[in-house]
CSV table of C-alpha atoms in Angstrom, one decimal:
chain,number,residue,atom,x,y,z
A,1,MET,CA,171.3,58.9,20.1
A,2,SER,CA,171.4,62.8,20.2
A,3,VAL,CA,174.8,64.2,21.0
A,4,ARG,CA,175.0,65.9,24.5
A,5,LYS,CA,177.6,68.5,24.5
A,6,ASN,CA,178.2,72.3,24.8
A,7,THR,CA,179.3,74.3,21.8
A,8,GLY,CA,183.1,74.0,21.2
A,9,THR,CA,183.7,71.0,23.4
A,10,LEU,CA,183.4,68.1,20.8
A,11,LEU,CA,186.6,69.0,18.9
A,12,GLY,CA,188.5,69.5,22.1
A,13,ALA,CA,187.2,66.2,23.4
A,14,ALA,CA,188.4,64.4,20.1
A,15,LEU,CA,191.8,66.0,20.4
A,16,LEU,CA,192.0,65.0,24.2
A,17,ALA,CA,190.9,61.6,23.5
A,18,SER,CA,193.7,60.9,21.1
A,19,ALA,CA,196.1,62.5,23.4
A,20,LEU,CA,195.2,60.5,26.5
A,21,ALA,CA,195.7,57.4,24.5
A,22,LEU,CA,199.5,58.0,24.9
A,23,ALA,CA,201.6,58.5,28.0
A,24,PRO,CA,204.0,61.5,28.3
A,25,GLU,CA,207.4,60.6,27.2
A,26,VAL,CA,210.9,62.3,27.3
A,27,MET,CA,212.2,63.0,23.8
A,28,ALA,CA,215.9,63.6,23.2
A,29,ALA,CA,215.3,66.2,20.5
A,30,ALA,CA,213.0,69.2,20.5
A,31,PRO,CA,211.1,70.5,17.4
A,32,ASP,CA,212.4,73.4,15.5
A,33,GLY,CA,213.1,76.4,17.3
A,34,GLY,CA,214.6,75.2,20.5
A,35,GLY,CA,217.1,73.1,22.3
A,36,SER,CA,216.6,69.7,23.8
A,37,ALA,CA,213.9,69.1,26.2
A,38,GLU,CA,216.4,67.2,28.5
A,39,ALA,CA,218.7,70.1,28.7
A,40,SER,CA,215.9,72.4,29.8
A,41,GLY,CA,214.2,70.2,32.2
A,42,ALA,CA,211.1,70.0,30.2
A,43,THR,CA,209.2,66.8,29.3
A,44,MET,CA,208.0,66.5,25.7
A,45,MET,CA,204.4,65.5,25.4
A,46,PRO,CA,203.4,63.2,22.6
A,47,ASP,CA,202.2,64.9,19.5
A,48,SER,CA,199.3,67.1,20.4
A,49,GLY,CA,197.6,67.4,16.9
A,50,ARG,CA,198.2,70.8,15.3
A,51,LEU,CA,200.1,71.9,18.4
A,52,GLY,CA,203.0,69.6,17.6
A,53,ALA,CA,205.0,68.2,20.5
A,54,VAL,CA,204.3,70.4,23.7
A,55,ARG,CA,207.0,71.1,26.3
A,56,ARG,CA,205.7,70.4,29.8
A,57,TYR,CA,207.5,72.1,32.8
A,58,GLU,CA,206.5,70.7,36.1
A,59,ALA,CA,205.7,73.1,38.9
A,60,GLU,CA,208.1,73.2,41.8
A,61,GLY,CA,206.0,71.9,44.8
A,62,THR,CA,202.2,71.6,44.4
A,63,SER,CA,201.0,73.1,41.1
A,64,ARG,CA,198.9,76.1,41.7
A,65,ASP,CA,197.6,76.5,38.2
A,66,VAL,CA,198.4,76.0,34.4
A,67,LEU,CA,200.1,78.5,32.2
A,68,LEU,CA,200.1,78.1,28.4
A,69,LEU,CA,203.2,79.9,27.0
A,70,VAL,CA,203.3,80.4,23.1
A,71,SER,CA,206.7,81.4,21.6
A,72,ASP,CA,207.4,83.8,19.0
A,73,GLU,CA,207.1,83.1,15.2
A,74,ASP,CA,210.7,81.7,14.9
A,75,GLY,CA,209.9,78.9,17.5
A,76,TRP,CA,210.9,78.0,21.2
A,77,ASP,CA,213.9,80.0,22.2
A,78,SER,CA,215.8,81.2,25.2
A,79,ARG,CA,213.3,84.0,26.0
A,80,ALA,CA,210.5,81.5,26.1
A,81,GLU,CA,212.7,79.0,28.2
A,82,ASP,CA,213.5,81.7,30.7
A,83,VAL,CA,209.9,82.6,31.2
A,84,ALA,CA,208.8,79.0,31.3
A,85,ALA,CA,211.4,78.1,33.9
A,86,GLU,CA,210.5,81.1,36.2
A,87,ALA,CA,206.8,80.2,36.1
A,88,ALA,CA,207.6,76.7,37.0
A,89,ALA,CA,209.8,77.8,39.7
A,90,SER,CA,206.9,79.8,41.1
A,91,GLY,CA,204.5,76.7,41.3
A,92,ARG,CA,202.9,76.8,37.9
A,93,THR,CA,202.6,73.9,35.5
A,94,VAL,CA,203.8,75.4,32.2
A,95,LEU,CA,202.9,74.1,28.8
A,96,GLY,CA,205.3,75.5,26.2
A,97,ILE,CA,203.8,75.8,22.6
A,98,ASP,CA,206.2,76.3,19.7
A,99,LEU,CA,204.3,78.8,17.4
A,100,LYS,CA,206.3,77.8,14.4
A,101,ALA,CA,205.3,74.2,14.8
A,102,PHE,CA,201.7,75.2,15.6
A,103,GLN,CA,201.5,77.3,12.4
A,104,ALA,CA,203.0,74.4,10.4
A,105,GLY,CA,200.3,72.1,11.8
A,106,MET,CA,197.5,74.5,11.0
A,107,ASP,CA,198.9,74.9,7.4
A,108,ARG,CA,198.7,71.1,7.0
A,109,THR,CA,194.9,71.1,7.6
A,110,ASP,CA,192.0,71.9,5.1
A,111,ASP,CA,190.5,74.4,7.5
A,112,THR,CA,189.7,77.7,5.7
A,113,CYS,CA,190.1,79.7,8.8
A,114,SER,CA,191.9,79.5,12.3
A,115,PHE,CA,190.4,79.0,15.6
A,116,PRO,CA,193.2,78.2,18.0
A,117,VAL,CA,191.1,78.1,21.1
A,118,ASN,CA,190.2,74.4,20.8
A,119,ASP,CA,193.8,73.3,20.5
A,120,LEU,CA,194.7,75.2,23.5
A,121,GLU,CA,191.9,74.2,25.7
A,122,ALA,CA,192.3,70.5,24.8
A,123,VAL,CA,196.0,70.3,25.8
A,124,SER,CA,195.1,72.1,29.1
A,125,GLN,CA,192.5,69.6,29.9
A,126,GLN,CA,194.7,66.7,28.9
A,127,VAL,CA,197.4,67.8,31.4
A,128,GLN,CA,194.9,68.7,34.2
A,129,LYS,CA,193.5,65.2,34.4
A,130,ASP,CA,197.1,64.3,35.6
A,131,LEU,CA,197.3,67.0,38.1
A,132,PRO,CA,195.9,66.9,41.8
A,133,TYR,CA,193.2,69.3,41.1
A,134,THR,CA,189.9,68.7,42.6
A,135,GLN,CA,188.4,71.2,40.1
A,136,TYR,CA,189.2,72.2,36.5
A,137,ARG,CA,191.2,75.5,36.5
A,138,PRO,CA,191.0,77.6,33.4
A,139,PRO,CA,194.7,78.2,32.3
A,140,ALA,CA,196.2,81.5,31.6
A,141,VAL,CA,197.7,82.0,28.2
A,142,ALA,CA,200.8,84.0,27.6
A,143,GLY,CA,202.7,84.7,24.5
A,144,ILE,CA,205.9,86.3,23.2
A,145,GLY,CA,206.0,88.4,20.1
A,146,ALA,CA,203.6,86.8,17.4
A,147,GLY,CA,202.7,84.5,20.3
A,148,ALA,CA,201.3,87.4,22.2
A,149,ALA,CA,199.0,88.3,19.3
A,150,LEU,CA,197.9,84.7,19.2
A,151,ALA,CA,197.3,84.9,23.0
A,152,TYR,CA,195.2,88.0,22.5
A,153,ALA,CA,193.2,86.3,19.7
A,154,ALA,CA,192.7,83.2,22.0
A,155,ILE,CA,191.3,85.0,25.0
A,156,THR,CA,189.0,87.1,22.9
A,157,GLU,CA,187.7,84.5,20.6
A,158,ALA,CA,187.0,82.0,23.5
A,159,LEU,CA,183.6,81.6,25.3
A,160,PRO,CA,183.7,83.0,28.9
A,161,GLY,CA,185.5,80.7,31.4
A,162,THR,CA,187.7,79.1,28.9
A,163,PHE,CA,190.9,81.1,29.9
A,164,ALA,CA,191.7,82.9,33.2
A,165,ALA,CA,193.9,85.6,31.6
A,166,GLY,CA,196.1,86.6,28.8
A,167,ILE,CA,199.4,88.1,28.9
A,168,GLY,CA,201.3,89.5,26.0
A,169,LEU,CA,205.1,90.1,26.1
A,170,ASP,CA,206.4,92.2,23.1
A,171,PHE,CA,202.8,92.6,22.0
A,172,CYS,CA,202.0,94.1,18.6
A,173,PRO,CA,198.4,93.5,17.2
A,174,VAL,CA,199.6,92.1,14.0
A,175,TYR,CA,199.9,88.5,13.2
A,176,LEU,CA,201.4,86.5,10.3
A,177,ALA,CA,199.1,83.3,9.9
A,178,PRO,CA,198.6,80.6,7.4
A,179,ARG,CA,194.8,81.1,7.7
A,180,PRO,CA,192.6,84.1,8.6
A,181,PHE,CA,190.8,84.0,12.0
A,182,CYS,CA,187.3,82.5,11.6
A,183,PRO,CA,184.9,85.3,10.9
A,184,ASP,CA,182.3,84.4,13.3
A,185,ALA,CA,184.6,84.9,16.2
A,186,PRO,CA,184.4,88.1,18.5
A,187,THR,CA,188.0,89.1,17.4
A,188,THR,CA,188.0,91.3,14.2
A,189,THR,CA,190.9,91.5,11.8
A,190,THR,CA,191.8,93.5,8.7
A,191,ASP,CA,193.6,91.4,6.1
A,192,GLU,CA,196.7,93.5,5.1
A,193,GLY,CA,197.8,90.9,2.5
A,194,GLY,CA,200.6,88.4,2.4
A,195,GLY,CA,199.1,86.4,5.4
A,196,ARG,CA,199.3,89.5,7.5
A,197,TYR,CA,196.3,90.2,9.9
A,198,ARG,CA,195.8,93.3,12.1
A,199,PHE,CA,193.6,92.9,15.2
A,200,HIS,CA,191.0,95.4,16.2
A,201,ALA,CA,190.0,95.6,20.0
A,202,ALA,CA,187.7,93.1,21.3
A,203,GLU,CA,185.6,95.6,23.2
A,204,GLN,CA,183.3,93.2,24.8
A,205,SER,CA,186.0,91.0,26.2
A,206,GLN,CA,186.0,90.6,30.1
A,207,VAL,CA,189.2,88.3,30.4
A,208,PRO,CA,192.1,90.1,31.9
A,209,TRP,CA,194.6,91.2,29.4
A,210,MET,CA,198.1,92.4,30.5
A,211,ALA,CA,200.7,93.4,28.0
A,212,THR,CA,204.0,94.8,27.3
A,213,PRO,CA,204.2,96.8,23.9
A,214,LYS,CA,206.6,95.7,21.2
A,215,ALA,CA,209.3,98.1,20.2
A,216,GLY,CA,208.9,99.2,16.7
A,217,CYS,CA,205.2,98.4,16.5
A,218,PRO,CA,203.1,101.6,15.8
A,219,ALA,CA,202.1,103.1,19.0
A,220,GLU,CA,198.7,104.1,17.6
A,221,SER,CA,198.0,100.5,16.7
A,222,THR,CA,198.9,99.1,20.1
A,223,ASP,CA,197.3,102.0,22.0
A,224,SER,CA,194.0,101.5,20.1
A,225,VAL,CA,193.8,97.8,21.1
A,226,MET,CA,194.9,98.4,24.8
A,227,ASP,CA,192.7,101.6,25.3
A,228,ARG,CA,189.6,99.8,24.0
A,229,THR,CA,189.9,96.4,25.6
A,230,PRO,CA,188.0,96.7,28.8
A,231,SER,CA,190.2,94.6,30.8
A,232,ALA,CA,193.6,95.6,29.4
A,233,VAL,CA,196.5,96.5,31.7
A,234,ARG,CA,199.9,97.9,30.5
A,235,LEU,CA,202.9,96.1,31.9
A,236,ASP,CA,206.1,98.1,32.1
A,237,ALA,CA,208.9,95.3,32.0
A,238,ARG,CA,212.3,94.8,30.1
A,239,PRO,CA,212.7,91.4,28.4
A,240,ALA,CA,214.9,90.6,31.4
A,241,ARG,CA,211.9,90.9,33.8
A,242,TRP,CA,209.3,89.1,31.7
A,243,GLY,CA,209.2,86.1,33.8
A,244,GLU,CA,208.9,88.2,37.0
A,245,ALA,CA,206.1,90.3,35.3
A,246,VAL,CA,204.1,87.2,34.3
A,247,MET,CA,204.4,85.8,37.9
A,248,GLU,CA,203.3,89.1,39.4
A,249,SER,CA,200.3,89.3,37.1
A,250,LEU,CA,199.2,85.6,37.7
A,251,ASP,CA,199.7,86.2,41.5
A,252,ARG,CA,197.3,89.2,41.5
A,253,LEU,CA,194.7,87.3,39.7
A,254,ALA,CA,195.0,84.5,42.2
A,255,GLU,CA,194.4,86.9,45.1
A,256,ASP,CA,191.3,88.4,43.2
A,257,ASP,CA,189.9,84.9,42.8
A,258,GLN,CA,190.2,83.9,46.4
A,259,ALA,CA,188.0,87.0,47.3
A,260,THR,CA,185.1,85.7,45.4
A,261,GLY,CA,182.6,83.0,45.5
A,262,VAL,CA,181.4,80.7,48.3
A,263,GLY,CA,184.4,78.8,49.5
A,264,ASP,CA,185.9,76.9,46.6
A,265,ILE,CA,182.8,76.4,44.6
A,266,PRO,CA,183.3,77.7,41.0
A,267,LEU,CA,180.4,80.4,40.8
A,268,VAL,CA,179.5,83.1,38.6
A,269,GLU,CA,177.2,85.8,40.0
A,270,ILE,CA,174.7,87.6,37.7
A,271,PRO,CA,172.8,90.3,39.7
A,272,ALA,CA,169.4,91.2,38.7
A,273,GLU,CA,169.4,94.2,36.1
A,274,SER,CA,165.9,95.3,37.2
A,275,PRO,CA,165.5,94.6,41.0
A,276,LYS,CA,161.8,95.4,40.6
A,277,GLY,CA,161.3,93.2,37.8
A,278,GLY,CA,159.9,89.5,37.5
A,279,GLY,CA,162.2,88.0,40.1
A,280,GLY,CA,160.1,88.7,43.2
A,281,ASP,CA,161.3,87.0,46.2
A,282,THR,CA,163.2,84.3,44.1
A,283,LEU,CA,166.9,83.8,43.1
A,284,ALA,CA,168.1,81.2,40.6
A,285,ILE,CA,170.9,78.6,41.1
A,286,PHE,CA,171.8,77.4,37.7
A,287,TRP,CA,174.1,74.3,37.2
A,288,SER,CA,175.7,74.4,33.7
A,289,GLY,CA,176.4,71.6,31.3
A,290,ASP,CA,179.7,69.7,31.3
A,291,GLY,CA,181.1,72.3,28.8
A,292,GLY,CA,181.3,74.8,31.7
A,293,TRP,CA,179.5,78.2,32.2
A,294,ARG,CA,179.8,79.5,28.7
A,295,ASP,CA,177.0,79.1,26.1
A,296,ILE,CA,173.4,78.1,26.7
A,297,ASP,CA,173.9,78.4,30.5
A,298,ARG,CA,175.3,81.8,30.3
A,299,GLN,CA,172.8,83.2,27.8
A,300,ILE,CA,169.7,81.8,29.8
A,301,GLY,CA,171.2,83.1,33.0
A,302,GLN,CA,171.6,86.7,31.5
A,303,GLU,CA,168.0,86.6,30.2
A,304,LEU,CA,166.8,85.7,33.8
A,305,ALA,CA,168.8,88.5,35.2
A,306,ARG,CA,167.5,91.0,32.8
A,307,SER,CA,164.0,90.0,33.9
A,308,GLY,CA,164.8,90.9,37.5
A,309,MET,CA,165.8,87.5,38.9
A,310,PRO,CA,169.3,87.3,40.2
A,311,VAL,CA,171.4,84.3,39.2
A,312,VAL,CA,174.4,82.3,40.5
A,313,GLY,CA,175.8,80.0,38.0
A,314,VAL,CA,177.7,76.9,38.9
A,315,ASP,CA,180.4,75.9,36.4
A,316,SER,CA,180.1,72.1,36.1
A,317,LEU,CA,183.2,71.6,34.1
A,318,ARG,CA,185.3,72.9,36.9
A,319,TYR,CA,183.2,71.5,39.8
A,320,PHE,CA,182.9,68.0,38.5
A,321,TRP,CA,186.5,67.7,37.1
A,322,ARG,CA,187.0,65.0,39.9
A,323,GLU,CA,184.1,62.9,41.1
A,324,GLN,CA,181.6,64.5,43.4
A,325,ARG,CA,179.2,62.3,45.2
A,326,PRO,CA,175.6,63.5,45.8
A,327,GLU,CA,176.0,64.1,49.4
A,328,ALA,CA,178.9,66.5,48.8
A,329,ILE,CA,176.8,68.2,46.1
A,330,ALA,CA,173.9,68.5,48.6
A,331,HIS,CA,176.1,70.1,51.2
A,332,ASP,CA,177.4,72.7,48.6
A,333,LEU,CA,173.9,73.5,47.4
A,334,ASP,CA,172.8,74.1,51.0
A,335,ARG,CA,175.6,76.4,51.4
A,336,MET,CA,174.8,78.3,48.3
A,337,ILE,CA,171.2,78.7,49.3
A,338,SER,CA,172.1,79.9,52.7
A,339,HIS,CA,174.7,82.3,51.4
A,340,TYR,CA,172.8,83.8,48.5
A,341,THR,CA,169.4,84.2,50.1
A,342,ALA,CA,171.0,86.3,52.7
A,343,LYS,CA,173.2,88.2,50.3
A,344,TRP,CA,170.4,89.1,47.9
A,345,GLY,CA,167.5,89.2,50.5
A,346,LYS,CA,165.5,86.5,48.9
A,347,SER,CA,163.5,83.7,50.5
A,348,LYS,CA,162.8,81.3,47.5
A,349,VAL,CA,165.2,79.4,45.2
A,350,LEU,CA,164.7,78.3,41.7
A,351,LEU,CA,167.0,75.4,40.8
A,352,ILE,CA,167.9,75.0,37.1
A,353,GLY,CA,170.2,72.4,35.5
A,354,TYR,CA,171.3,72.1,32.0
A,355,SER,CA,172.3,68.6,30.5
A,356,PHE,CA,175.0,67.2,33.0
A,357,GLY,CA,173.9,69.9,35.6
A,358,ALA,CA,170.2,68.7,35.3
A,359,ASP,CA,170.9,65.0,35.4
A,360,MET,CA,172.6,65.1,38.9
A,361,LEU,CA,170.2,67.6,40.5
A,362,PRO,CA,167.6,65.0,41.8
A,363,PHE,CA,170.3,63.2,43.5
A,364,ALA,CA,171.4,66.3,45.3
A,365,ILE,CA,168.0,67.5,46.2
A,366,ASN,CA,167.1,64.2,47.8
A,367,ARG,CA,170.1,64.6,50.2
A,368,MET,CA,169.6,68.1,51.1
A,369,PRO,CA,168.8,69.3,54.7
A,370,GLU,CA,164.9,69.9,55.0
A,371,ARG,CA,165.5,73.6,55.9
A,372,SER,CA,167.0,74.6,52.6
A,373,ARG,CA,165.1,72.1,50.5
A,374,ALA,CA,161.9,73.8,51.7
A,375,GLN,CA,163.1,77.0,50.1
A,376,ILE,CA,163.1,75.4,46.6
A,377,GLY,CA,160.1,76.8,44.7
A,378,LEU,CA,160.7,75.1,41.4
A,379,VAL,CA,163.1,72.6,39.8
A,380,SER,CA,163.7,73.3,36.1
A,381,LEU,CA,165.4,70.4,34.2
A,382,LEU,CA,166.8,71.4,30.7
A,383,GLY,CA,168.1,68.7,28.5
A,384,PHE,CA,167.4,66.1,31.1
A,385,ALA,CA,168.6,62.5,30.5
A,386,ARG,CA,167.9,59.1,31.9
A,387,LYS,CA,171.4,58.7,33.3
A,388,ALA,CA,173.7,60.8,35.4
A,389,ASP,CA,177.4,61.1,35.9
A,390,PHE,CA,179.3,62.8,38.6
A,391,GLU,CA,182.6,63.4,36.9
A,392,VAL,CA,183.2,65.2,33.7
A,393,GLY,CA,184.8,63.0,31.2
A,394,ILE,CA,185.3,62.4,27.4
A,395,ALA,CA,182.4,59.9,27.3
A,396,GLY,CA,179.9,62.5,28.1
A,397,TRP,CA,181.3,65.1,25.7
A,398,LEU,CA,181.0,62.5,22.9
A,399,GLY,CA,177.3,61.7,23.9
A,400,VAL,CA,178.1,58.3,25.4
A,401,ASP,CA,176.9,57.1,28.8
A,402,SER,CA,179.9,56.0,31.2
A,403,SER,CA,179.8,52.6,32.8
A,404,ASP,CA,179.4,54.4,36.1
A,405,SER,CA,176.3,56.4,35.1
A,406,GLU,CA,173.4,56.2,37.5
A,407,ASP,CA,169.5,56.1,36.9
A,408,THR,CA,168.0,59.6,37.1
A,409,LEU,CA,164.5,58.4,37.0
A,410,ALA,CA,164.6,56.2,40.0
A,411,GLU,CA,166.0,59.4,41.9
A,412,ILE,CA,163.2,61.5,40.4
A,413,ALA,CA,160.6,59.1,41.8
A,414,LYS,CA,162.0,59.8,45.3
A,415,LEU,CA,161.7,63.6,45.1
A,416,PRO,CA,159.3,65.3,47.5
A,417,ALA,CA,156.4,67.3,46.3
A,418,ILE,CA,158.5,70.1,44.6
A,419,PRO,CA,157.1,71.5,41.5
A,420,LEU,CA,159.0,70.4,38.4
A,421,GLN,CA,159.6,71.7,34.9
A,422,CYS,CA,161.4,69.6,32.1
A,423,VAL,CA,162.3,71.1,28.9
A,424,TYR,CA,163.7,69.1,25.9
A,425,GLY,CA,164.4,69.2,22.2
A,426,SER,CA,162.1,67.5,19.6
A,427,GLU,CA,165.1,65.9,18.2
A,428,GLU,CA,166.3,64.5,21.4
A,429,GLU,CA,166.1,60.6,21.4
A,430,ASP,CA,167.3,60.0,25.0
A,431,THR,CA,165.4,62.6,26.8
A,432,GLY,CA,164.1,61.8,30.2
A,433,CYS,CA,161.4,64.4,30.2
A,434,THR,CA,158.9,62.0,28.5
A,435,ALA,CA,159.4,59.2,31.1
A,436,PRO,CA,156.4,58.3,33.2
A,437,GLU,CA,158.3,59.4,36.3
A,438,LEU,CA,158.0,63.0,35.1
A,439,ASP,CA,154.3,63.0,34.3
A,440,ARG,CA,153.7,65.5,37.1
A,441,ALA,CA,156.2,68.0,35.7
A,442,SER,CA,155.3,70.9,33.4
A,443,LYS,CA,156.9,70.3,30.1
A,444,LEU,CA,158.0,72.3,27.1
A,445,ARG,CA,159.0,70.6,23.8
A,446,MET,CA,161.4,72.9,21.8
A,447,ASN,CA,162.5,72.7,18.3
A,448,GLY,CA,165.8,71.1,17.5
A,449,GLY,CA,168.1,69.0,19.6
A,450,HIS,CA,170.1,69.5,22.9
A,451,HIS,CA,170.5,73.1,22.2
A,452,PHE,CA,166.9,73.9,21.3
A,453,ASP,CA,168.0,75.5,18.1
A,454,GLY,CA,169.5,78.4,20.0
A,455,ASP,CA,166.1,79.8,21.1
A,456,TYR,CA,167.5,80.6,24.6
A,457,LYS,CA,164.9,83.5,25.2
A,458,GLU,CA,162.0,81.2,24.8
A,459,VAL,CA,163.6,78.9,27.4
A,460,ALA,CA,164.1,81.7,29.8
A,461,SER,CA,160.7,82.8,29.4
A,462,ALA,CA,159.2,79.5,29.9
A,463,ILE,CA,161.4,79.1,33.2
A,464,LEU,CA,160.0,82.4,34.3
A,465,GLY,CA,156.3,81.5,33.5
A,466,ALA,CA,156.7,78.2,35.5
A,467,ALA,CA,158.2,80.0,38.5
A,468,GLU,CA,155.4,82.4,38.4
A,469,ALA,CA,152.7,79.8,38.2
A,470,VAL,CA,153.9,78.1,41.4
A,471,ARG,CA,154.3,81.1,43.7
């Protein structure tokens, strides 16, 4: 069986699987660097791999979102405790990460480089399965001192959509680490010797970054990073106001989020770069794989937009964090078509789904109102399988069908006469594209497996060609 996953998800799934096997427990003693969890009101989660034991602070009232807070290099202290307590009091679920323990955990591995993103994302996913969220909410990551440098590395190394924002308290772009950061990540560093690494600005990052500078850190070093990171904002706050500054920053982000999208659907808009290009009277609605809007989905969407076709992407990781039934998906799809055909002045819709997002599309289309279904000019199924799930889970990340999976081919057989395209990898053993139910579809067999050997330009070109052929 070929593994069906988005890049970067599998390691997080493995970490999450091991963590979910244990229930959170209160421990009398905390790891090095802090006082007892009981004294602070935090719950100590079971050992979370390289992160060690993570402190969990419950939100007062209903949890609004999740904040990952990384301590300074000496471990969890009163400064971290104060920020965590204030964040929890404002309605955030806070996960406190002891940087000293995290570095010790990384030092125990055989890894030649450091990529902290997977560890941070995995613990957020673990906790959010216990929270009353209908969608997954990318966490913000904040840090103090060396933890601020790690937070900067995390948001700039991660794929888009992994973190909502980064906040640095006492930020200096220098980090002492047991391993260098992985060289293929967007964050670039200079090795100054002795385990000391200096960050350069991540000039392509679009994740909001807010920071207070560290006293004693060379101003030119901090200024260079802050001035050249596109989304950076300087915070002017004394240590006594750090908690307040963090809360004000997160509140502003929440206000911005509420002003975008269609209702509560997690969307990404990619306007056409060339309005007179190949899009014509068509816009694309693209449902991502279960890893979220981040890799193959994002790159194909950008290619379509460059050609002149505007794209609205649906983040399936967030949308399907809890089970969504086909009738609800059909209703949301109808809303999206109505909203974006009016907003962008288009009359036709190209529906695209990748992997998880492709598998569920036939179920939604069959339950849509006729008026919006009539606007669909083409359905393009990428990495389509024979079974569909309606909730993101560990089984899907590991390439295993869940016990609740439903038959996609039976649903394909019920589809009205809408043109279909099916794209699959030559190494995919469980593809649905070769099934008799899809004999009427135009098909493209790509080299490689579920990610088509990374040839996303070719996939985008094939989608545009199929859309042109049925106009």
